[in-house]
Amino acid sequence: MNRFLRWLGIAVAIFIAAPLVIVVPMSFSNARSLQFPPPGYWLGYYQAYFTDWSWLRPTWNSILIASATTMLTMVLVVPATFALVRHRFRGKGIADLMMLMPLAVPHIVMAVGYYSYFGSFGIVHTHLGVILAHTCLSVPIAFLVLSANLKGFDRTLERAALSLGASPTRTFIHITLPILRPGLIISALFAFIQSFDETVVAIFISGRDAETLPRKMFDSIRQEADPVIAVISTLLFAAVILGVTVPLVVAHIRNKQARLAAA
């Protein structure tokens, strides 16, 4: 049984990693369209990506929109999570349901609703419209992560600080915030990824000036299967690898230094 589960895990890992094995070589291909195996190799499509404003503009738009979405999401989620987790009030169940509603509604339905509602305010095809829509989609994910951390928080630490004369503000800054910092970072990270990767809503409400990278990739592969798509996929994969590897390396170095200092 253990051998079967081991081989099953390996098969699942191969299935997940297989697209990466195909995409990375295609990013160095000299074919005029997406083709595997590549007939030859060069760096021309990397140069095309970094020198073509039609690709760089959506990239910067996605970074800007995802960053603004992350900040707005955290501004809304942090006080809402404290209120819903730590306090009892009338309508709390409805509030919990509304916070999680975007997870249950299909994105295509949300996109149509945003397009109609934001159109009445004149913010369709603008950065603000995309940021507000992505914030609505990111709130439930950040709320779930942060509420799970807050429910496991030992409030006796806060009571001890308050009993020793610390103000509620100092208690939050020096006791609550450091303990919840990992949850806050993960919530913000999920909000950023949700916004950066979102496609359906962006197709409906992002125009030429607010075009995001996923929408640009969707339009490109629908029209001409531009190999630059493979370049972007490879760069995003490399960014994820760096984001995972660098903290592990830094933690290993710190642990090694701590052991040497203790010795």
PDB file of C-alpha atoms in Angstrom:
ATOM      1  CA  MET A   1       0.000   0.000   0.000  1.00  0.00           C
ATOM      2  CA  ASN A   2       2.806   2.404   0.880  1.00  0.00           C
ATOM      3  CA  ARG A   3       4.544   1.621  -2.417  1.00  0.00           C
ATOM      4  CA  PHE A   4       1.315   2.297  -4.313  1.00  0.00           C
ATOM      5  CA  LEU A   5       0.856   5.654  -2.577  1.00  0.00           C
ATOM      6  CA  ARG A   6       4.482   6.543  -3.277  1.00  0.00           C
ATOM      7  CA  TRP A   7       4.131   5.814  -6.992  1.00  0.00           C
ATOM      8  CA  LEU A   8       0.789   7.628  -7.043  1.00  0.00           C
ATOM      9  CA  GLY A   9       2.439  10.699  -5.549  1.00  0.00           C
ATOM     10  CA  ILE A  10       5.229  10.535  -8.129  1.00  0.00           C
ATOM     11  CA  ALA A  11       2.693  10.203 -10.954  1.00  0.00           C
ATOM     12  CA  VAL A  12       0.743  13.228  -9.702  1.00  0.00           C
ATOM     13  CA  ALA A  13       3.945  15.280  -9.409  1.00  0.00           C
ATOM     14  CA  ILE A  14       4.939  14.355 -12.969  1.00  0.00           C
ATOM     15  CA  PHE A  15       1.469  15.244 -14.229  1.00  0.00           C
ATOM     16  CA  ILE A  16       1.678  18.662 -12.559  1.00  0.00           C
ATOM     17  CA  ALA A  17       5.245  19.358 -13.712  1.00  0.00           C
ATOM     18  CA  ALA A  18       4.779  18.107 -17.303  1.00  0.00           C
ATOM     19  CA  PRO A  19       3.494  21.462 -18.681  1.00  0.00           C
ATOM     20  CA  LEU A  20       6.590  23.194 -17.297  1.00  0.00           C
ATOM     21  CA  VAL A  21       8.856  20.724 -19.085  1.00  0.00           C
ATOM     22  CA  ILE A  22       7.126  21.708 -22.319  1.00  0.00           C
ATOM     23  CA  VAL A  23       6.793  25.469 -21.759  1.00  0.00           C
ATOM     24  CA  VAL A  24      10.393  26.206 -20.752  1.00  0.00           C
ATOM     25  CA  PRO A  25      12.013  24.754 -23.925  1.00  0.00           C
ATOM     26  CA  MET A  26       9.380  26.464 -26.092  1.00  0.00           C
ATOM     27  CA  SER A  27      10.389  29.830 -24.657  1.00  0.00           C
ATOM     28  CA  PHE A  28      13.808  29.385 -26.316  1.00  0.00           C
ATOM     29  CA  SER A  29      12.332  28.123 -29.598  1.00  0.00           C
ATOM     30  CA  ASN A  30      12.908  29.892 -32.914  1.00  0.00           C
ATOM     31  CA  ALA A  31       9.570  28.695 -34.330  1.00  0.00           C
ATOM     32  CA  ARG A  32       7.053  31.314 -35.412  1.00  0.00           C
ATOM     33  CA  SER A  33       4.355  29.808 -33.208  1.00  0.00           C
ATOM     34  CA  LEU A  34       4.125  27.552 -30.182  1.00  0.00           C
ATOM     35  CA  GLN A  35       5.751  24.292 -31.231  1.00  0.00           C
ATOM     36  CA  PHE A  36       7.136  21.331 -29.303  1.00  0.00           C
ATOM     37  CA  PRO A  37       9.754  20.044 -29.648  1.00  0.00           C
ATOM     38  CA  PRO A  38      11.411  23.278 -30.806  1.00  0.00           C
ATOM     39  CA  PRO A  39      13.049  23.143 -34.262  1.00  0.00           C
ATOM     40  CA  GLY A  40      15.860  25.368 -32.957  1.00  0.00           C
ATOM     41  CA  TYR A  41      16.833  27.592 -30.071  1.00  0.00           C
ATOM     42  CA  TRP A  42      17.490  31.321 -29.635  1.00  0.00           C
ATOM     43  CA  LEU A  43      16.735  34.211 -27.284  1.00  0.00           C
ATOM     44  CA  GLY A  44      14.818  36.311 -29.755  1.00  0.00           C
ATOM     45  CA  TYR A  45      11.461  36.013 -28.029  1.00  0.00           C
ATOM     46  CA  TYR A  46      12.963  37.093 -24.707  1.00  0.00           C
ATOM     47  CA  GLN A  47      14.257  40.177 -26.489  1.00  0.00           C
ATOM     48  CA  ALA A  48      10.850  40.668 -28.088  1.00  0.00           C
ATOM     49  CA  TYR A  49       9.166  40.619 -24.675  1.00  0.00           C
ATOM     50  CA  PHE A  50      11.554  43.052 -22.960  1.00  0.00           C
ATOM     51  CA  THR A  51      11.531  45.509 -25.882  1.00  0.00           C
ATOM     52  CA  ASP A  52       7.859  45.412 -26.899  1.00  0.00           C
ATOM     53  CA  TRP A  53       5.694  47.937 -25.038  1.00  0.00           C
ATOM     54  CA  SER A  54       2.567  46.015 -26.019  1.00  0.00           C
ATOM     55  CA  TRP A  55       3.758  43.298 -23.596  1.00  0.00           C
ATOM     56  CA  LEU A  56       5.489  45.475 -21.003  1.00  0.00           C
ATOM     57  CA  ARG A  57       2.450  47.728 -20.492  1.00  0.00           C
ATOM     58  CA  PRO A  58       0.119  44.852 -19.483  1.00  0.00           C
ATOM     59  CA  THR A  59       2.870  43.512 -17.226  1.00  0.00           C
ATOM     60  CA  TRP A  60       3.194  46.811 -15.369  1.00  0.00           C
ATOM     61  CA  ASN A  61      -0.585  47.144 -15.299  1.00  0.00           C
ATOM     62  CA  SER A  62      -0.876  43.723 -13.645  1.00  0.00           C
ATOM     63  CA  ILE A  63       1.791  44.577 -11.070  1.00  0.00           C
ATOM     64  CA  LEU A  64       0.155  47.941 -10.315  1.00  0.00           C
ATOM     65  CA  ILE A  65      -3.361  46.515 -10.101  1.00  0.00           C
ATOM     66  CA  ALA A  66      -2.271  43.519  -8.001  1.00  0.00           C
ATOM     67  CA  SER A  67      -0.339  45.752  -5.590  1.00  0.00           C
ATOM     68  CA  ALA A  68      -3.243  48.172  -5.165  1.00  0.00           C
ATOM     69  CA  THR A  69      -5.659  45.242  -4.795  1.00  0.00           C
ATOM     70  CA  THR A  70      -3.460  43.735  -2.084  1.00  0.00           C
ATOM     71  CA  MET A  71      -3.329  46.961  -0.073  1.00  0.00           C
ATOM     72  CA  LEU A  72      -7.063  47.607  -0.370  1.00  0.00           C
ATOM     73  CA  THR A  73      -7.857  43.982   0.468  1.00  0.00           C
ATOM     74  CA  MET A  74      -5.779  44.044   3.641  1.00  0.00           C
ATOM     75  CA  VAL A  75      -7.271  47.396   4.709  1.00  0.00           C
ATOM     76  CA  LEU A  76     -10.727  45.835   4.461  1.00  0.00           C
ATOM     77  CA  VAL A  77      -9.977  42.313   5.667  1.00  0.00           C
ATOM     78  CA  VAL A  78      -7.970  42.997   8.838  1.00  0.00           C
ATOM     79  CA  PRO A  79     -10.654  44.973  10.749  1.00  0.00           C
ATOM     80  CA  ALA A  80     -13.432  42.790   9.321  1.00  0.00           C
ATOM     81  CA  THR A  81     -11.668  39.626  10.497  1.00  0.00           C
ATOM     82  CA  PHE A  82     -11.160  40.977  14.013  1.00  0.00           C
ATOM     83  CA  ALA A  83     -14.822  42.000  14.171  1.00  0.00           C
ATOM     84  CA  LEU A  84     -16.184  38.669  12.890  1.00  0.00           C
ATOM     85  CA  VAL A  85     -13.837  36.413  14.875  1.00  0.00           C
ATOM     86  CA  ARG A  86     -13.698  38.219  18.208  1.00  0.00           C
ATOM     87  CA  HIS A  87     -17.113  39.805  18.568  1.00  0.00           C
ATOM     88  CA  ARG A  88     -20.743  38.699  18.601  1.00  0.00           C
ATOM     89  CA  PHE A  89     -23.392  40.900  17.042  1.00  0.00           C
ATOM     90  CA  ARG A  90     -26.681  40.639  15.218  1.00  0.00           C
ATOM     91  CA  GLY A  91     -26.256  39.625  11.580  1.00  0.00           C
ATOM     92  CA  LYS A  92     -22.822  38.069  12.101  1.00  0.00           C
ATOM     93  CA  GLY A  93     -23.808  34.928  10.173  1.00  0.00           C
ATOM     94  CA  ILE A  94     -24.973  37.006   7.214  1.00  0.00           C
ATOM     95  CA  ALA A  95     -21.752  39.020   7.321  1.00  0.00           C
ATOM     96  CA  ASP A  96     -19.690  35.807   7.280  1.00  0.00           C
ATOM     97  CA  LEU A  97     -21.699  34.567   4.308  1.00  0.00           C
ATOM     98  CA  MET A  98     -21.239  37.812   2.390  1.00  0.00           C
ATOM     99  CA  MET A  99     -17.487  37.740   2.977  1.00  0.00           C
ATOM    100  CA  LEU A 100     -17.273  34.292   1.376  1.00  0.00           C
ATOM    101  CA  MET A 101     -19.880  34.806  -1.345  1.00  0.00           C
ATOM    102  CA  PRO A 102     -17.367  35.559  -4.166  1.00  0.00           C
ATOM    103  CA  LEU A 103     -15.923  32.055  -3.703  1.00  0.00           C
ATOM    104  CA  ALA A 104     -19.299  30.440  -4.422  1.00  0.00           C
ATOM    105  CA  VAL A 105     -20.350  32.580  -7.408  1.00  0.00           C
ATOM    106  CA  PRO A 106     -18.739  31.726 -10.797  1.00  0.00           C
ATOM    107  CA  HIS A 107     -16.337  34.400 -12.023  1.00  0.00           C
ATOM    108  CA  ILE A 108     -18.211  34.771 -15.290  1.00  0.00           C
ATOM    109  CA  VAL A 109     -21.331  35.755 -13.345  1.00  0.00           C
ATOM    110  CA  MET A 110     -19.321  38.196 -11.239  1.00  0.00           C
ATOM    111  CA  ALA A 111     -17.751  39.652 -14.391  1.00  0.00           C
ATOM    112  CA  VAL A 112     -21.123  40.354 -15.994  1.00  0.00           C
ATOM    113  CA  GLY A 113     -22.335  41.948 -12.767  1.00  0.00           C
ATOM    114  CA  TYR A 114     -19.233  44.130 -12.443  1.00  0.00           C
ATOM    115  CA  TYR A 115     -19.490  45.207 -16.080  1.00  0.00           C
ATOM    116  CA  SER A 116     -23.086  46.312 -15.652  1.00  0.00           C
ATOM    117  CA  TYR A 117     -22.666  47.896 -12.203  1.00  0.00           C
ATOM    118  CA  PHE A 118     -19.352  49.654 -12.827  1.00  0.00           C
ATOM    119  CA  GLY A 119     -20.635  50.898 -16.171  1.00  0.00           C
ATOM    120  CA  SER A 120     -23.161  53.073 -14.374  1.00  0.00           C
ATOM    121  CA  PHE A 121     -20.243  54.780 -12.553  1.00  0.00           C
ATOM    122  CA  GLY A 122     -18.078  55.113 -15.650  1.00  0.00           C
ATOM    123  CA  ILE A 123     -15.183  53.056 -14.288  1.00  0.00           C
ATOM    124  CA  VAL A 124     -15.281  50.171 -16.780  1.00  0.00           C
ATOM    125  CA  HIS A 125     -11.988  49.901 -18.731  1.00  0.00           C
ATOM    126  CA  THR A 126     -10.124  51.766 -15.985  1.00  0.00           C
ATOM    127  CA  HIS A 127      -7.514  50.742 -13.441  1.00  0.00           C
ATOM    128  CA  LEU A 128      -9.882  51.659 -10.619  1.00  0.00           C
ATOM    129  CA  GLY A 129     -12.606  49.364 -11.915  1.00  0.00           C
ATOM    130  CA  VAL A 130     -10.243  46.395 -12.183  1.00  0.00           C
ATOM    131  CA  ILE A 131      -8.799  47.078  -8.723  1.00  0.00           C
ATOM    132  CA  LEU A 132     -12.243  47.196  -7.119  1.00  0.00           C
ATOM    133  CA  ALA A 133     -13.368  44.017  -8.891  1.00  0.00           C
ATOM    134  CA  HIS A 134     -10.192  42.138  -7.983  1.00  0.00           C
ATOM    135  CA  THR A 135     -10.500  43.315  -4.391  1.00  0.00           C
ATOM    136  CA  CYS A 136     -13.967  41.763  -4.167  1.00  0.00           C
ATOM    137  CA  LEU A 137     -12.516  38.480  -5.433  1.00  0.00           C
ATOM    138  CA  SER A 138      -9.474  38.588  -3.119  1.00  0.00           C
ATOM    139  CA  VAL A 139     -11.292  39.444   0.114  1.00  0.00           C
ATOM    140  CA  PRO A 140     -12.682  35.934   0.861  1.00  0.00           C
ATOM    141  CA  ILE A 141      -9.300  34.242   0.345  1.00  0.00           C
ATOM    142  CA  ALA A 142      -7.472  36.694   2.599  1.00  0.00           C
ATOM    143  CA  PHE A 143     -10.307  36.487   5.139  1.00  0.00           C
ATOM    144  CA  LEU A 144     -10.114  32.679   5.357  1.00  0.00           C
ATOM    145  CA  VAL A 145      -6.349  32.703   5.903  1.00  0.00           C
ATOM    146  CA  LEU A 146      -6.336  35.487   8.470  1.00  0.00           C
ATOM    147  CA  SER A 147      -9.378  34.217  10.378  1.00  0.00           C
ATOM    148  CA  ALA A 148      -7.747  30.788  10.733  1.00  0.00           C
ATOM    149  CA  ASN A 149      -4.689  32.472  12.278  1.00  0.00           C
ATOM    150  CA  LEU A 150      -6.755  34.695  14.530  1.00  0.00           C
ATOM    151  CA  LYS A 151      -8.887  31.814  15.846  1.00  0.00           C
ATOM    152  CA  GLY A 152      -5.729  30.066  17.031  1.00  0.00           C
ATOM    153  CA  PHE A 153      -4.377  33.197  18.704  1.00  0.00           C
ATOM    154  CA  ASP A 154      -3.842  32.960  22.477  1.00  0.00           C
ATOM    155  CA  ARG A 155      -5.542  36.055  23.858  1.00  0.00           C
ATOM    156  CA  THR A 156      -3.972  35.596  27.296  1.00  0.00           C
ATOM    157  CA  LEU A 157      -0.864  37.230  25.825  1.00  0.00           C
ATOM    158  CA  GLU A 158      -2.861  40.381  25.101  1.00  0.00           C
ATOM    159  CA  ARG A 159      -4.488  40.297  28.536  1.00  0.00           C
ATOM    160  CA  ALA A 160      -1.085  39.966  30.175  1.00  0.00           C
ATOM    161  CA  ALA A 161       0.221  43.005  28.292  1.00  0.00           C
ATOM    162  CA  LEU A 162      -2.866  45.038  29.181  1.00  0.00           C
ATOM    163  CA  SER A 163      -2.621  44.044  32.832  1.00  0.00           C
ATOM    164  CA  LEU A 164       0.967  45.285  32.892  1.00  0.00           C
ATOM    165  CA  GLY A 165      -0.119  48.749  31.777  1.00  0.00           C
ATOM    166  CA  ALA A 166       0.253  48.589  28.009  1.00  0.00           C
ATOM    167  CA  SER A 167      -2.335  50.482  26.000  1.00  0.00           C
ATOM    168  CA  PRO A 168      -4.490  48.605  23.463  1.00  0.00           C
ATOM    169  CA  THR A 169      -2.519  50.234  20.635  1.00  0.00           C
ATOM    170  CA  ARG A 170       0.871  49.197  22.057  1.00  0.00           C
ATOM    171  CA  THR A 171      -0.492  45.722  22.732  1.00  0.00           C
ATOM    172  CA  PHE A 172      -1.611  45.375  19.131  1.00  0.00           C
ATOM    173  CA  ILE A 173       1.673  46.671  17.707  1.00  0.00           C
ATOM    174  CA  HIS A 174       4.055  44.766  19.997  1.00  0.00           C
ATOM    175  CA  ILE A 175       2.071  41.586  20.801  1.00  0.00           C
ATOM    176  CA  THR A 176      -0.748  40.901  18.346  1.00  0.00           C
ATOM    177  CA  LEU A 177       0.864  42.082  15.132  1.00  0.00           C
ATOM    178  CA  PRO A 178       4.162  40.149  15.442  1.00  0.00           C
ATOM    179  CA  ILE A 179       2.312  36.897  16.179  1.00  0.00           C
ATOM    180  CA  LEU A 180      -0.118  37.401  13.304  1.00  0.00           C
ATOM    181  CA  ARG A 181       2.581  38.608  10.891  1.00  0.00           C
ATOM    182  CA  PRO A 182       2.899  35.244   9.038  1.00  0.00           C
ATOM    183  CA  GLY A 183      -0.857  35.113   8.512  1.00  0.00           C
ATOM    184  CA  LEU A 184      -0.920  38.710   7.310  1.00  0.00           C
ATOM    185  CA  ILE A 185       1.917  38.063   4.863  1.00  0.00           C
ATOM    186  CA  ILE A 186       0.261  34.933   3.492  1.00  0.00           C
ATOM    187  CA  SER A 187      -3.086  36.723   3.171  1.00  0.00           C
ATOM    188  CA  ALA A 188      -1.455  39.569   1.269  1.00  0.00           C
ATOM    189  CA  LEU A 189       0.429  37.108  -0.936  1.00  0.00           C
ATOM    190  CA  PHE A 190      -2.744  35.229  -1.835  1.00  0.00           C
ATOM    191  CA  ALA A 191      -4.519  38.503  -2.597  1.00  0.00           C
ATOM    192  CA  PHE A 192      -1.672  39.572  -4.897  1.00  0.00           C
ATOM    193  CA  ILE A 193      -1.618  36.233  -6.717  1.00  0.00           C
ATOM    194  CA  GLN A 194      -5.401  36.185  -7.072  1.00  0.00           C
ATOM    195  CA  SER A 195      -5.357  39.599  -8.710  1.00  0.00           C
ATOM    196  CA  PHE A 196      -2.262  39.037 -10.861  1.00  0.00           C
ATOM    197  CA  ASP A 197      -3.586  35.713 -12.201  1.00  0.00           C
ATOM    198  CA  GLU A 198      -7.250  36.672 -12.700  1.00  0.00           C
ATOM    199  CA  THR A 199      -8.455  36.552 -16.316  1.00  0.00           C
ATOM    200  CA  VAL A 200     -12.251  36.304 -16.622  1.00  0.00           C
ATOM    201  CA  VAL A 201     -13.169  39.590 -14.927  1.00  0.00           C
ATOM    202  CA  ALA A 202     -10.240  41.364 -16.612  1.00  0.00           C
ATOM    203  CA  ILE A 203     -11.536  40.330 -20.039  1.00  0.00           C
ATOM    204  CA  PHE A 204     -14.853  42.042 -19.300  1.00  0.00           C
ATOM    205  CA  ILE A 205     -13.843  45.253 -17.566  1.00  0.00           C
ATOM    206  CA  SER A 206     -10.199  46.028 -18.441  1.00  0.00           C
ATOM    207  CA  GLY A 207      -9.779  48.163 -21.553  1.00  0.00           C
ATOM    208  CA  ARG A 208      -6.737  49.055 -23.584  1.00  0.00           C
ATOM    209  CA  ASP A 209      -5.216  51.321 -20.939  1.00  0.00           C
ATOM    210  CA  ALA A 210      -5.911  48.908 -18.052  1.00  0.00           C
ATOM    211  CA  GLU A 211      -5.176  45.691 -19.949  1.00  0.00           C
ATOM    212  CA  THR A 212      -3.677  43.047 -17.656  1.00  0.00           C
ATOM    213  CA  LEU A 213      -1.058  40.458 -18.554  1.00  0.00           C
ATOM    214  CA  PRO A 214      -3.423  37.436 -18.369  1.00  0.00           C
ATOM    215  CA  ARG A 215      -5.864  39.175 -20.718  1.00  0.00           C
ATOM    216  CA  LYS A 216      -3.036  40.043 -23.117  1.00  0.00           C
ATOM    217  CA  MET A 217      -1.869  36.423 -23.079  1.00  0.00           C
ATOM    218  CA  PHE A 218      -5.419  35.199 -23.695  1.00  0.00           C
ATOM    219  CA  ASP A 219      -5.892  37.556 -26.651  1.00  0.00           C
ATOM    220  CA  SER A 220      -2.487  36.639 -28.061  1.00  0.00           C
ATOM    221  CA  ILE A 221      -2.966  32.883 -27.935  1.00  0.00           C
ATOM    222  CA  ARG A 222      -6.454  33.246 -29.407  1.00  0.00           C
ATOM    223  CA  GLN A 223      -5.223  35.278 -32.379  1.00  0.00           C
ATOM    224  CA  GLU A 224      -1.733  34.041 -33.261  1.00  0.00           C
ATOM    225  CA  ALA A 225      -0.235  31.776 -30.534  1.00  0.00           C
ATOM    226  CA  ASP A 226       2.701  34.138 -30.028  1.00  0.00           C
ATOM    227  CA  PRO A 227       5.725  32.261 -28.525  1.00  0.00           C
ATOM    228  CA  VAL A 228       6.247  35.251 -26.210  1.00  0.00           C
ATOM    229  CA  ILE A 229       3.544  33.587 -24.098  1.00  0.00           C
ATOM    230  CA  ALA A 230       6.007  30.774 -23.321  1.00  0.00           C
ATOM    231  CA  VAL A 231       8.611  33.376 -22.348  1.00  0.00           C
ATOM    232  CA  ILE A 232       6.223  35.009 -19.873  1.00  0.00           C
ATOM    233  CA  SER A 233       5.234  31.627 -18.444  1.00  0.00           C
ATOM    234  CA  THR A 234       8.888  30.718 -17.946  1.00  0.00           C
ATOM    235  CA  LEU A 235       9.653  34.045 -16.256  1.00  0.00           C
ATOM    236  CA  LEU A 236       6.679  33.650 -13.912  1.00  0.00           C
ATOM    237  CA  PHE A 237       7.772  30.109 -13.084  1.00  0.00           C
ATOM    238  CA  ALA A 238      11.298  31.368 -12.346  1.00  0.00           C
ATOM    239  CA  ALA A 239       9.859  34.083 -10.100  1.00  0.00           C
ATOM    240  CA  VAL A 240       7.909  31.472  -8.134  1.00  0.00           C
ATOM    241  CA  ILE A 241      11.010  29.296  -7.763  1.00  0.00           C
ATOM    242  CA  LEU A 242      12.997  32.285  -6.484  1.00  0.00           C
ATOM    243  CA  GLY A 243      10.185  33.272  -4.134  1.00  0.00           C
ATOM    244  CA  VAL A 244      10.188  29.785  -2.611  1.00  0.00           C
ATOM    245  CA  THR A 245      13.944  29.165  -2.654  1.00  0.00           C
ATOM    246  CA  VAL A 246      15.267  32.481  -1.311  1.00  0.00           C
ATOM    247  CA  PRO A 247      13.424  32.345   2.069  1.00  0.00           C
ATOM    248  CA  LEU A 248      14.559  28.726   2.542  1.00  0.00           C
ATOM    249  CA  VAL A 249      18.174  29.635   1.820  1.00  0.00           C
ATOM    250  CA  VAL A 250      18.008  32.663   4.134  1.00  0.00           C
ATOM    251  CA  ALA A 251      16.472  30.541   6.919  1.00  0.00           C
ATOM    252  CA  HIS A 252      19.157  27.880   6.450  1.00  0.00           C
ATOM    253  CA  ILE A 253      21.932  30.492   6.654  1.00  0.00           C
ATOM    254  CA  ARG A 254      20.441  32.017   9.798  1.00  0.00           C
ATOM    255  CA  ASN A 255      20.078  28.619  11.450  1.00  0.00           C
ATOM    256  CA  LYS A 256      23.667  27.770  10.576  1.00  0.00           C
ATOM    257  CA  GLN A 257      24.897  31.071  11.986  1.00  0.00           C
ATOM    258  CA  ALA A 258      22.859  30.497  15.165  1.00  0.00           C
ATOM    259  CA  ARG A 259      24.390  27.038  15.609  1.00  0.00           C
ATOM    260  CA  LEU A 260      27.882  28.416  15.091  1.00  0.00           C
ATOM    261  CA  ALA A 261      27.225  31.216  17.589  1.00  0.00           C
ATOM    262  CA  ALA A 262      25.904  28.716  20.122  1.00  0.00           C
ATOM    263  CA  ALA A 263      28.950  26.506  19.642  1.00  0.00           C
TER     264      ALA A 263
END
